[in-house]
Short mmCIF file of C-alpha atoms and ligand atoms in Angstrom, two decimals:
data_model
loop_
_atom_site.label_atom_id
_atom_site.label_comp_id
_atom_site.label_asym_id
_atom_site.label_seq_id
_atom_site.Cartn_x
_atom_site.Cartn_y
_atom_site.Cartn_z
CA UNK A 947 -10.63 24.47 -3.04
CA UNK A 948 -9.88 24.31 0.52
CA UNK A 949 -6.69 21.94 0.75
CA UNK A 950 -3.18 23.45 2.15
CA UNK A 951 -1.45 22.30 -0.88
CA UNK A 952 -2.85 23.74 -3.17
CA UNK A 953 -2.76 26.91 -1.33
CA UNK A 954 1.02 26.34 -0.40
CA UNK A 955 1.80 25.44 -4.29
CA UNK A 956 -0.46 28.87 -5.44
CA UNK A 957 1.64 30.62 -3.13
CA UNK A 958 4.97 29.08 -4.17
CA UNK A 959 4.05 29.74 -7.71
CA UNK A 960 3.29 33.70 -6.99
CA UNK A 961 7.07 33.85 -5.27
CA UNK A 962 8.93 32.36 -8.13
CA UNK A 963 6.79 34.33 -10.92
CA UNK A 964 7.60 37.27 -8.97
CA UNK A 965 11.36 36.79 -9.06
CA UNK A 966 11.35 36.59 -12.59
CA UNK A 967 10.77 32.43 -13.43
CA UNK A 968 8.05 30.46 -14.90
CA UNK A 969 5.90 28.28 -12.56
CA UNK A 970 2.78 25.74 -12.99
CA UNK A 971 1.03 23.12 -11.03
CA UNK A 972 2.10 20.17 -13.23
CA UNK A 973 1.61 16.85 -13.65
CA UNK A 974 -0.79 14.49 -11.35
CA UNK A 975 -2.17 17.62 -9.40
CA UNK A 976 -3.93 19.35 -12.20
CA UNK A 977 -5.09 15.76 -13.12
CA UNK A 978 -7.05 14.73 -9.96
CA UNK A 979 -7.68 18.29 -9.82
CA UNK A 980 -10.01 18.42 -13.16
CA UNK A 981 -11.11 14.98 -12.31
CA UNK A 982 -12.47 16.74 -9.19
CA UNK A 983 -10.60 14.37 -6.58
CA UNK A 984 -8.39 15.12 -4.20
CA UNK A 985 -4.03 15.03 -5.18
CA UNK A 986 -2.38 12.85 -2.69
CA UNK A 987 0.81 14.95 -3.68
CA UNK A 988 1.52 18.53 -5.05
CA UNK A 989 4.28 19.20 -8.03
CA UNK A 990 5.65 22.48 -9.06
CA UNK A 991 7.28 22.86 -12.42
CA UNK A 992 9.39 25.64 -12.71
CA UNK A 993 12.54 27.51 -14.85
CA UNK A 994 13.51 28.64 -11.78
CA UNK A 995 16.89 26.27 -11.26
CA UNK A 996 17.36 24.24 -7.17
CA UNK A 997 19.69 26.91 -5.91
CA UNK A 998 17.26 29.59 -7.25
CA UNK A 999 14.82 27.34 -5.54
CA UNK A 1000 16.67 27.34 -1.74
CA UNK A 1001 17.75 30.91 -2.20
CA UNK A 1002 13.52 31.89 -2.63
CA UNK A 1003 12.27 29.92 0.20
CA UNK A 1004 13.19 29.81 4.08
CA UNK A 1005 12.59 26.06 4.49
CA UNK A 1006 13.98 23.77 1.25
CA UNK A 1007 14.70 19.84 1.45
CA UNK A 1008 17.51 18.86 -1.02
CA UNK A 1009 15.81 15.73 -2.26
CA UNK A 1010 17.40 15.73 -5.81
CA UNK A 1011 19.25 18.72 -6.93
CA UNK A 1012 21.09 16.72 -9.32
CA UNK A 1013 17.44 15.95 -10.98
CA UNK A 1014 16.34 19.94 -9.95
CA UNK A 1015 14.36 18.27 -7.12
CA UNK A 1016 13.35 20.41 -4.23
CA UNK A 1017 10.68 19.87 -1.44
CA UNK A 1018 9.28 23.46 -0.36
CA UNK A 1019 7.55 23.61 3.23
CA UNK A 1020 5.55 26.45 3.28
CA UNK A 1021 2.16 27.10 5.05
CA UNK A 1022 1.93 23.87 7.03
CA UNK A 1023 2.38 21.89 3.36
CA UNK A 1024 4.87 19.99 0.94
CA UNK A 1025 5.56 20.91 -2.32
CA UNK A 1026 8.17 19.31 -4.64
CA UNK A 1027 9.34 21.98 -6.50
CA UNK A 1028 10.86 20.87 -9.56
CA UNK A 1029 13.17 22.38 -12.54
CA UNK A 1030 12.26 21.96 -16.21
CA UNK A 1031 14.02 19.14 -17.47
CA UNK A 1032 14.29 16.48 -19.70
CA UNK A 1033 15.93 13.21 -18.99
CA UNK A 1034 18.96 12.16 -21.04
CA UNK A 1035 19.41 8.69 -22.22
CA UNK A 1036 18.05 5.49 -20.27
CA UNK A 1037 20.94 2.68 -20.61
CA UNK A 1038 18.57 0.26 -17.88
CA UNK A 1039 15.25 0.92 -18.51
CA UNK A 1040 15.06 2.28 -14.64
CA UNK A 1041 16.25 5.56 -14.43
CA UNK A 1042 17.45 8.61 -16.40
CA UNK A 1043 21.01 8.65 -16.25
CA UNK A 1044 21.15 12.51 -16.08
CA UNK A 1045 18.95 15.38 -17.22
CA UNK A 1046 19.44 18.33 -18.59
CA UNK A 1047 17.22 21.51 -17.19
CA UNK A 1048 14.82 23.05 -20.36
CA UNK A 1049 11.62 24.73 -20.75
CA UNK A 1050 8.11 23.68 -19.93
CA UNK A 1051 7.22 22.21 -23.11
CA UNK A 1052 10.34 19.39 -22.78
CA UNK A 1053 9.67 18.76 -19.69
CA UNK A 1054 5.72 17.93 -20.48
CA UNK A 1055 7.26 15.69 -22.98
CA UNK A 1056 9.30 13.81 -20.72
CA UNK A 1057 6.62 12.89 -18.51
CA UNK A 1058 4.59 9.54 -19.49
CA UNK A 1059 0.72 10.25 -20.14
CA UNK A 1060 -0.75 13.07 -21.56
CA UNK A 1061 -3.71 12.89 -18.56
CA UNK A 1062 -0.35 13.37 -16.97
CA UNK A 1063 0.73 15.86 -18.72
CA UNK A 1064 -1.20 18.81 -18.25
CA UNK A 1065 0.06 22.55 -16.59
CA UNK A 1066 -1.92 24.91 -14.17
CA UNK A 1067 -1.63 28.27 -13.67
CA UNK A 1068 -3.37 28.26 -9.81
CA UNK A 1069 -4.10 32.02 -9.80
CA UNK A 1070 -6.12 32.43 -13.52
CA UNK A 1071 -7.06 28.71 -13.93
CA UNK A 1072 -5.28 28.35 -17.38
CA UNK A 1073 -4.58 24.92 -17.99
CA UNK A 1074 -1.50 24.58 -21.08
CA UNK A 1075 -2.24 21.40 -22.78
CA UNK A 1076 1.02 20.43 -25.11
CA UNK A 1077 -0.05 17.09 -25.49
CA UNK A 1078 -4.05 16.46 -25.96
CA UNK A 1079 -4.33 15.89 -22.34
CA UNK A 1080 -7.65 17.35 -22.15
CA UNK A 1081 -9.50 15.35 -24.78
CA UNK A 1082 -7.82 12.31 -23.21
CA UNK A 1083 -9.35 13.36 -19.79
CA UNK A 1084 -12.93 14.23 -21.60
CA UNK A 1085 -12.63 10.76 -22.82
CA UNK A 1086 -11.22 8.87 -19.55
CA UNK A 1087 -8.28 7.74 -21.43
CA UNK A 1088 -5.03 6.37 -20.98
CA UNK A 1089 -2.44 7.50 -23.42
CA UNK A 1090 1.32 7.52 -23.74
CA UNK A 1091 3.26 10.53 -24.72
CA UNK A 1092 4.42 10.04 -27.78
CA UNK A 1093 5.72 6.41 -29.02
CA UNK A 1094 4.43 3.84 -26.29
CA UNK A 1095 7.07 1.08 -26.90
CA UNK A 1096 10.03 3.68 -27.19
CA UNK A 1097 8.82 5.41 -23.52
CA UNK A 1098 8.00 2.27 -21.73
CA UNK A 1099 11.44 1.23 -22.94
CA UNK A 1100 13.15 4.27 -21.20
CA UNK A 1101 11.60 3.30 -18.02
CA UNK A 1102 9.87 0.10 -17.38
CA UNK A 1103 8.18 1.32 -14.74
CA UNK A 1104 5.69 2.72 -16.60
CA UNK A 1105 3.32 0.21 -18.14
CA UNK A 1106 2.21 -0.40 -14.06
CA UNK A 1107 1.92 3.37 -13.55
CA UNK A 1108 -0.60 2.74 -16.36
CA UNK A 1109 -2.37 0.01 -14.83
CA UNK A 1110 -2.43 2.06 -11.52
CA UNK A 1111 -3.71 5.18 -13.31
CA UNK A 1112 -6.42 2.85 -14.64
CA UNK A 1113 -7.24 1.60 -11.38
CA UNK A 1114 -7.62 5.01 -9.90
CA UNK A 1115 -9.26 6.60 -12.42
CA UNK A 1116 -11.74 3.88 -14.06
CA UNK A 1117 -10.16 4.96 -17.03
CA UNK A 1118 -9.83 2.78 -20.35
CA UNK A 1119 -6.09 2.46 -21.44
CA UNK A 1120 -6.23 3.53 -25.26
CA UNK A 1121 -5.68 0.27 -27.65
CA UNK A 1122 -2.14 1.81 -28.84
CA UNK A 1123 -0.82 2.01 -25.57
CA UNK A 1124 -2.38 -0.84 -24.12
CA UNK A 1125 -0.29 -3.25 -27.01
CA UNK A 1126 2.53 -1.44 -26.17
CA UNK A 1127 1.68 -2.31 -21.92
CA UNK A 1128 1.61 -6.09 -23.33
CA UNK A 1129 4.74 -6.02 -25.37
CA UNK A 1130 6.69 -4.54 -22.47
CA UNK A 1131 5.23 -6.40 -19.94
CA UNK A 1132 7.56 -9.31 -19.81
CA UNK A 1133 10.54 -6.89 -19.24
CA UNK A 1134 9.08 -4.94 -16.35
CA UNK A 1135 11.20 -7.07 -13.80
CA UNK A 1136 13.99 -4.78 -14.54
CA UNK A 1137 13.53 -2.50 -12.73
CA UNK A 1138 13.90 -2.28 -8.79
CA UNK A 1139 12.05 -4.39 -6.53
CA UNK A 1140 11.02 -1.48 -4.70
CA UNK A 1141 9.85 0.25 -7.42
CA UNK A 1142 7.27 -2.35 -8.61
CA UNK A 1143 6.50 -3.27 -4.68
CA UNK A 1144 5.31 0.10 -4.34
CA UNK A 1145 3.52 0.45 -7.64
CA UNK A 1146 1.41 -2.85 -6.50
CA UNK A 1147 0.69 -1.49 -2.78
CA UNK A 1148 -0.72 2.05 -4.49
CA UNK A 1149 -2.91 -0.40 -7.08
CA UNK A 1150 -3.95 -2.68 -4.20
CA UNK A 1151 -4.90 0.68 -2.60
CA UNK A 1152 -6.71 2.43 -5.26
CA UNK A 1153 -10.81 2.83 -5.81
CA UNK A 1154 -10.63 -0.03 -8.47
CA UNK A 1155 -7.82 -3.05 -7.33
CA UNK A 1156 -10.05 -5.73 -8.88
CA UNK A 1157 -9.46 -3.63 -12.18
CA UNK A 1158 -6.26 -3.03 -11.65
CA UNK A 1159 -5.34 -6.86 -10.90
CA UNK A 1160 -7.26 -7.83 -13.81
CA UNK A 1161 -5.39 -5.85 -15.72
CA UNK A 1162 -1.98 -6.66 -14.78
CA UNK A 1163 -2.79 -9.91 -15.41
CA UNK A 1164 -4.15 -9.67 -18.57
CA UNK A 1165 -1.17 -7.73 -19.44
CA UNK A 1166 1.28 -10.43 -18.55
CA UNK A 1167 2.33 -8.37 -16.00
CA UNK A 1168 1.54 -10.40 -12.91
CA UNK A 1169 3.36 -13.00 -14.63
CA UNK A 1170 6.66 -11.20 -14.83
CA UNK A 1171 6.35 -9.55 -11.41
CA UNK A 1172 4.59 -11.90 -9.22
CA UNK A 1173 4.69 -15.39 -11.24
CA UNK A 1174 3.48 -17.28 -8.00
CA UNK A 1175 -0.22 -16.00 -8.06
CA UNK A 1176 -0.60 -15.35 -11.81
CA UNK A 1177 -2.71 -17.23 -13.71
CA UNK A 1178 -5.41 -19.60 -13.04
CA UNK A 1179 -9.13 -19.35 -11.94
CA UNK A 1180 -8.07 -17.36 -8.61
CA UNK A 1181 -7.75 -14.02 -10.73
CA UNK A 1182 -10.97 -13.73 -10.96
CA UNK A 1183 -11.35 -14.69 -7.29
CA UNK A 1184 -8.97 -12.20 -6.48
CA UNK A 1185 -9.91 -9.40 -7.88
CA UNK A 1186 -13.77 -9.56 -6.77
CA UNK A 1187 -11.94 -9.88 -3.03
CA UNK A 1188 -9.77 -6.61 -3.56
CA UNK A 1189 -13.48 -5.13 -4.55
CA UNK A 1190 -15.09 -6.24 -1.99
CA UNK A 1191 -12.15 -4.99 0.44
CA UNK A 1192 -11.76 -1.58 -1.09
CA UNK A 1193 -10.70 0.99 2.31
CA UNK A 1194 -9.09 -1.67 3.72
CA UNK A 1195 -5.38 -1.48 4.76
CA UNK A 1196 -2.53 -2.70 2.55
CA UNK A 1197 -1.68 -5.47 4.72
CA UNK A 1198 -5.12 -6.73 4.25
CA UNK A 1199 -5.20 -6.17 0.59
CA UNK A 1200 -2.34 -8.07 0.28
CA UNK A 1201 -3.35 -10.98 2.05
CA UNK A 1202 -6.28 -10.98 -0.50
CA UNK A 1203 -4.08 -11.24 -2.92
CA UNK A 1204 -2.16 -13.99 -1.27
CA UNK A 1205 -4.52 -15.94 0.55
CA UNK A 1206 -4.47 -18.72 -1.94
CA UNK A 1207 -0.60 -19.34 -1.10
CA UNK A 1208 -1.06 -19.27 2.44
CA UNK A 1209 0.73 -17.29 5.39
CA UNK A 1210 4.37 -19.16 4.52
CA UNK A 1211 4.09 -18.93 0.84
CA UNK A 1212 2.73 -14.97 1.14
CA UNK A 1213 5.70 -14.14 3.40
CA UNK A 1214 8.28 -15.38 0.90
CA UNK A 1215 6.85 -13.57 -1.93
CA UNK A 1216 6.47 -10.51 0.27
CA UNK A 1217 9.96 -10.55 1.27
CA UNK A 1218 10.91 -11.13 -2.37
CA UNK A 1219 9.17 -7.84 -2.61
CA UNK A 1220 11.45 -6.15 0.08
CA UNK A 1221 8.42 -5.05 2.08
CA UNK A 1222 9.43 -4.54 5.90
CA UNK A 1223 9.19 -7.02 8.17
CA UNK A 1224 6.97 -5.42 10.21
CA UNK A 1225 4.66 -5.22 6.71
CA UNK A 1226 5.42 -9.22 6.00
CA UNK A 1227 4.31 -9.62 9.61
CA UNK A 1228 1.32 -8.56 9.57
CA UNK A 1229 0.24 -9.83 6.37
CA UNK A 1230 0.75 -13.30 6.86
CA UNK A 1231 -0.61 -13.23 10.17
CA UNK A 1232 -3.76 -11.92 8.62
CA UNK A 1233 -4.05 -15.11 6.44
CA UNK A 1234 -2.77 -17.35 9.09
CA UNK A 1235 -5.48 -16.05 11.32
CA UNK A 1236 -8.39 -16.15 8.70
CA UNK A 1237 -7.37 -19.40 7.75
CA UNK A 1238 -7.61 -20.83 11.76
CA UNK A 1239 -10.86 -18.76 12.17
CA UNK A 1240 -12.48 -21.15 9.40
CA UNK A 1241 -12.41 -23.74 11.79
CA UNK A 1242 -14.92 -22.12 14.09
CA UNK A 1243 -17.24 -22.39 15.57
CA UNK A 1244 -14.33 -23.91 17.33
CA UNK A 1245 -14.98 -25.94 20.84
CA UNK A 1246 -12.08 -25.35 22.70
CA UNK A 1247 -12.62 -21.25 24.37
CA UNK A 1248 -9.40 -20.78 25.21
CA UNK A 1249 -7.78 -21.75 21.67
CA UNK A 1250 -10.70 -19.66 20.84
CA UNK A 1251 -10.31 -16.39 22.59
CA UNK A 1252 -6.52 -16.66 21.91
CA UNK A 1253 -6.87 -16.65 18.08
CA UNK A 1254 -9.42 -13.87 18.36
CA UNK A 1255 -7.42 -11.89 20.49
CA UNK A 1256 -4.82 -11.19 18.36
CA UNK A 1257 -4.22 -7.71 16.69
CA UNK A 1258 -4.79 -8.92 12.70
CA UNK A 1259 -7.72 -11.08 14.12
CA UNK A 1260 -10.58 -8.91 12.73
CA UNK A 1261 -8.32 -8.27 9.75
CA UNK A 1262 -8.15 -12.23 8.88
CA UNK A 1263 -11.87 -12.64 9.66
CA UNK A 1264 -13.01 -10.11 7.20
CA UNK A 1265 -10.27 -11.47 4.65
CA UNK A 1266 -11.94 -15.30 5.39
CA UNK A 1267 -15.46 -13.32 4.72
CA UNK A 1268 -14.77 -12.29 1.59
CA UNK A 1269 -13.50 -15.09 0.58
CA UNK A 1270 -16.01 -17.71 1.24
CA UNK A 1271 -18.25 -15.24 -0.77
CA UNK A 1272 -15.76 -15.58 -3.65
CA UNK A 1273 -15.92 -19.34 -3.24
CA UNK A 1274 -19.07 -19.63 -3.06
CA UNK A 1275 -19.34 -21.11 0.77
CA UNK A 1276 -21.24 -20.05 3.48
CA UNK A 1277 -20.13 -17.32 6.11
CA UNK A 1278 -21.08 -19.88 8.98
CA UNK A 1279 -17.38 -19.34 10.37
CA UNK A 1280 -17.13 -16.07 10.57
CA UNK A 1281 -20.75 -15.25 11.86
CA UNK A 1282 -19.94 -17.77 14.47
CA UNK A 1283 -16.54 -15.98 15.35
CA UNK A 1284 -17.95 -12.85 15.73
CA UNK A 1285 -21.20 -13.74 17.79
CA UNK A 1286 -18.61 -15.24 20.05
CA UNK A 1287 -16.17 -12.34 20.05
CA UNK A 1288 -19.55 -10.28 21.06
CA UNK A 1289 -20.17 -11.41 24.31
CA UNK A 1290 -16.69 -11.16 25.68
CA UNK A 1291 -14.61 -8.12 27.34
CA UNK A 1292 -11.04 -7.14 27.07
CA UNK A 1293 -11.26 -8.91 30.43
CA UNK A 1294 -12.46 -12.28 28.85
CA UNK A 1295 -9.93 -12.13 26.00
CA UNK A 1296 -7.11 -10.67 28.78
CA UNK A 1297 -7.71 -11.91 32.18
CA UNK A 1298 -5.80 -10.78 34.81
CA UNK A 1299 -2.85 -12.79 35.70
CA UNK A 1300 -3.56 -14.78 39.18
CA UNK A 1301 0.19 -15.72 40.11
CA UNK A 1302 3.73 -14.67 39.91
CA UNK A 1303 6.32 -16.75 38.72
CA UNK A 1304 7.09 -17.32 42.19
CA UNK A 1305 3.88 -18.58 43.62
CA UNK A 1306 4.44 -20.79 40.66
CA UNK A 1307 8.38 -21.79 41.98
CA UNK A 1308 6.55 -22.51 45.54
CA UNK A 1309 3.86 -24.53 44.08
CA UNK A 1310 6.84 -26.86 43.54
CA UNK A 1311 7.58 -26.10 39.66
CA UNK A 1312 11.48 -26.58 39.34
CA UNK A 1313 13.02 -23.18 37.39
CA UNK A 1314 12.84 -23.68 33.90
CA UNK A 1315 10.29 -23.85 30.69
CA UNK A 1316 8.08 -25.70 33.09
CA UNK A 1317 7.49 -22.12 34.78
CA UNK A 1318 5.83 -20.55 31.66
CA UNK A 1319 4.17 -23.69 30.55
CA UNK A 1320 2.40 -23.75 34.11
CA UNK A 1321 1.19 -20.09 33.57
CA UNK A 1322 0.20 -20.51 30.27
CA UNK A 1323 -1.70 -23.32 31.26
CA UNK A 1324 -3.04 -21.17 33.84
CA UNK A 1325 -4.20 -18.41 31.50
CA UNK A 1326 -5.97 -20.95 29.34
CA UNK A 1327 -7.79 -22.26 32.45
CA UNK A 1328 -9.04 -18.90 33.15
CA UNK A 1329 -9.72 -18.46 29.42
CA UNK A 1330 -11.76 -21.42 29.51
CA UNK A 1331 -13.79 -19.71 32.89
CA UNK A 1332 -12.17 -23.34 34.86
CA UNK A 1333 -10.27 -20.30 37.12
CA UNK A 1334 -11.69 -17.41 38.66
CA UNK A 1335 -9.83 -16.35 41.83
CA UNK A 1336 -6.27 -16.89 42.89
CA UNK A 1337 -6.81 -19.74 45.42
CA UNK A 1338 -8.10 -21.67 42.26
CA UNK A 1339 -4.99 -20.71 40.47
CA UNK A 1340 -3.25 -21.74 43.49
CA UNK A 1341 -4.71 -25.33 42.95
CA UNK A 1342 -4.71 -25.23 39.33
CA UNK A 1343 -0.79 -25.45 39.46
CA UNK A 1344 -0.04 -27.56 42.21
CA UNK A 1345 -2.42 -29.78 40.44
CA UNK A 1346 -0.24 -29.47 37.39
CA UNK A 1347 3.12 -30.07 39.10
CA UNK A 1348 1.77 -33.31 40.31
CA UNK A 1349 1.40 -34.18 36.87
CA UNK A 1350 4.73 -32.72 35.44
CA UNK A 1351 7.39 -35.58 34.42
CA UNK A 1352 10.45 -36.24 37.21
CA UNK A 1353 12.95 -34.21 35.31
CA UNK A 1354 11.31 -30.70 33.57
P1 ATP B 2667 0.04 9.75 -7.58
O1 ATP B 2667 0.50 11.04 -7.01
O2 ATP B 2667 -1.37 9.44 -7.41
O3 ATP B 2667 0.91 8.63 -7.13
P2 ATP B 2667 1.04 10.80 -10.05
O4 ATP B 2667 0.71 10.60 -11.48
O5 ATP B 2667 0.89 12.19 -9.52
O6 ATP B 2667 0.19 9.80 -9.18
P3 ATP B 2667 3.71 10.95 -9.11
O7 ATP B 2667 4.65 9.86 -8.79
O8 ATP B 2667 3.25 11.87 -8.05
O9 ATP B 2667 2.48 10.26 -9.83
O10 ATP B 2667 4.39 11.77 -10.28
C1 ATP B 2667 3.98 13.08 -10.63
C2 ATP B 2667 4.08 13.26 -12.14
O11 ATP B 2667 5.42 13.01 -12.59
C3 ATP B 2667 3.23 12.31 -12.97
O12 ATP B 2667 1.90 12.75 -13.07
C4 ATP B 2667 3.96 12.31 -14.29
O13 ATP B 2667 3.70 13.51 -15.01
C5 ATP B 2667 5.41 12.35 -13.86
N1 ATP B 2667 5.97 11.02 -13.68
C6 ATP B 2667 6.03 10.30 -12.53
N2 ATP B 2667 6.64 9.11 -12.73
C7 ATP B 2667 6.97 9.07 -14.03
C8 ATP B 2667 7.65 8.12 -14.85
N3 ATP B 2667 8.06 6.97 -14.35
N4 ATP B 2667 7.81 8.43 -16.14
C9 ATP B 2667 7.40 9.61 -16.66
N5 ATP B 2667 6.77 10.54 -15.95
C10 ATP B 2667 6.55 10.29 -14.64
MG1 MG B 2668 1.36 12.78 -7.62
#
């Protein structure tokens, strides 16, 4: 195991142990880790409390001492270092209200799968198992920690952390917890926005999303959480386009997901969904753009090259791919777009610009809109190969001030 994580959290353990306090590798880490993939993220479960924490280790972020949170930096990694503990009462379903620190056994307890569940000592390789994790992972199942309905109610969160645990691991949610997912399903709106948001981006973005949107809407999930794509024949649709987009970026596996609602309908729900704008952006250009690219092939080159041009374009083209597959229509559009695209330069797509705003004033534009329309008319000239050199330019626009109205 070559990763700086785990080498930082071995290391990390080995200090604390040393002063005196229990440590393990807990939680998803030593999952992925006997699944044999890689942990996006490292936790550290310790007795050791935060300010035992900060006092052990040169460089400490803060991120939740009032949960026993710390973030250790140590050989060039991240670690959240975190204090046994087990949560004390849930009045909203979202959050513990406090927590109390305890041993390593509680804290297992608090935590929601047993897959999830599981402790590793880095330098021997023991693994404690308080909760049948193990046979769970020999099996490739999903279970809850003890009563399913009674810790989904503590934090609705956690029948989507199921679904996305499904959809990473191409495990089988056992039949107990999965009733449980469906019964709690239609209260998962509780909790924060931002919560769910991300949940759905790290499903989109899994190995499985077609799994993991079936499932959510089979659950009656999708329904509570995202009522304005749930339902319907385009489940089915949609999930066999998240499969066939799998490494794609989030923006474009959202606009999969939205593509049926179009760029103004996918922006609403995406702001409902408190993404960034930059994020909503993006995304609904993608769809905008795949939806104008199934015009093609499409006569006029400039309107062409300009739609093309555009950052999200090959984005939108491979979301329009995939779904005329899912439809069932022929990839004539796209193939077209792209043998077009393949003949053409950054200098096709970009040409140079031929006059200043000023030539354009002396070629007898008044000051005004009429100024930019003139050189955007230009550019779309050149696009179309009508201008090559600046004494055609030159023409182009005094040709086009002749036919401007009297007053711009
Ligand atoms: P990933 O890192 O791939 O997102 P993960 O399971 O490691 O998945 P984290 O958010 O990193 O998820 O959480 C680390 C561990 O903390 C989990 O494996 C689980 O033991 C526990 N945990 C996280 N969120 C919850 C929750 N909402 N309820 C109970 N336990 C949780
Ligand atoms: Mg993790």
């Amino acid at each position: 195991m070559d990763d700086h994580g785990f080498r930082a959290a071995r290391r990390i353990i080995e200090i604390l142990r040393a002063a005196g306090h229990q440590a393990w590798i807990i939680g998803g880490a030593v999952r992925d880790l006997l699944i044999g993939t890689m942990p996006p993220d490292w936790d550290v479960a310790t007795s050791a409390h935060p300010a035992d924490v900060q006092a052990l280790f040169h460089r400490t972020i803060p991120v939740g001492v009032q949960f026993g949170v710390v973030r250790v930096r140590l050989m060039g990694a991240e670690v959240e270092v975190a204090t046994f503990r087990a949560d004390l009462g849930y009045s909203d379903g979202r959050r513990p209200d406090a927590v109390r620190f305890t041993d390593l056994r509680e804290d297992v307890l608090r935590r929601d799968f047993t897959i999830n569940g599981l402790a590793l000592d880095p330098g021997n390789g023991e693994v404690v198992d308080l909760v049948e994790g193990i046979a769970d992972l020999r099996a490739g199942r999903i279970r809850a920690i003890g009563n399913a309905d009674a810790r989904f109610a503590e934090d609705l969160l956690r029948p989507l952390r199921a679904v996305r645990l499904a959809a990473r691991t191409g495990f089988s949610i056992e039949s107990g917890t999965w009733e449980a997912v469906r019964r709690a399903a239609g209260s998962v709106a509780v909790v924060s926005v931002e919560r769910i948001a991300e949940e759905l981006k790290k499903t989109l973005l899994s190995s499985r999303p077609g799994l993991g949107w079936s499932l959510l809407a089979d659950s009656g999930i999708l329904e509570a959480v995202l009522p304005e794509v749930a339902g319907g024949p385009s489940v089915a649709q949609v999930s066999s386009a998240l499969d066939a987009s799998v490494g794609s970026d989030a923006e474009t596996m959202w606009a999969n997901v939205l593509w049926p609602i179009g760029p103004a309908g996918s922006a609403g729900t995406l702001r409902r969904l408190k993404y960034s704008n930059h994020f909503i952006r993006d995304t609904s250009e993608t769809i905008r753009l795949g939806q104008a690219a199934s015009r093609f092939p499409i006569e006029d080159r400039a309107a062409a090259k300009k739609l093309l041009r555009e950052a999200r374009a090959a984005a939108g083209l491979a979301v329009l791919a995939v779904w005329r597959q899912v439809e069932g229509l022929d990839d004539r559009p796209v193939r077209e777009a792209r043998e077009f695209l393949l003949g053409l330069g950054p200098e096709d797509l970009w040409p140079l610009r031929l006059l200043t705003g000023d030539d354009v004033l002396a070629a007898g534009i008044p000051r005004g809109k009429g100024v930019s329309e003139a050189l955007c008319a230009l550019e779309d000239a050149q696009l179309r190969g009508e201008v090559t050199t600046t004494e055609a330019a030159k023409a182009f626009v005094c040709r086009w001030s002749a036919k401007m109205p009297e007053s711009g």
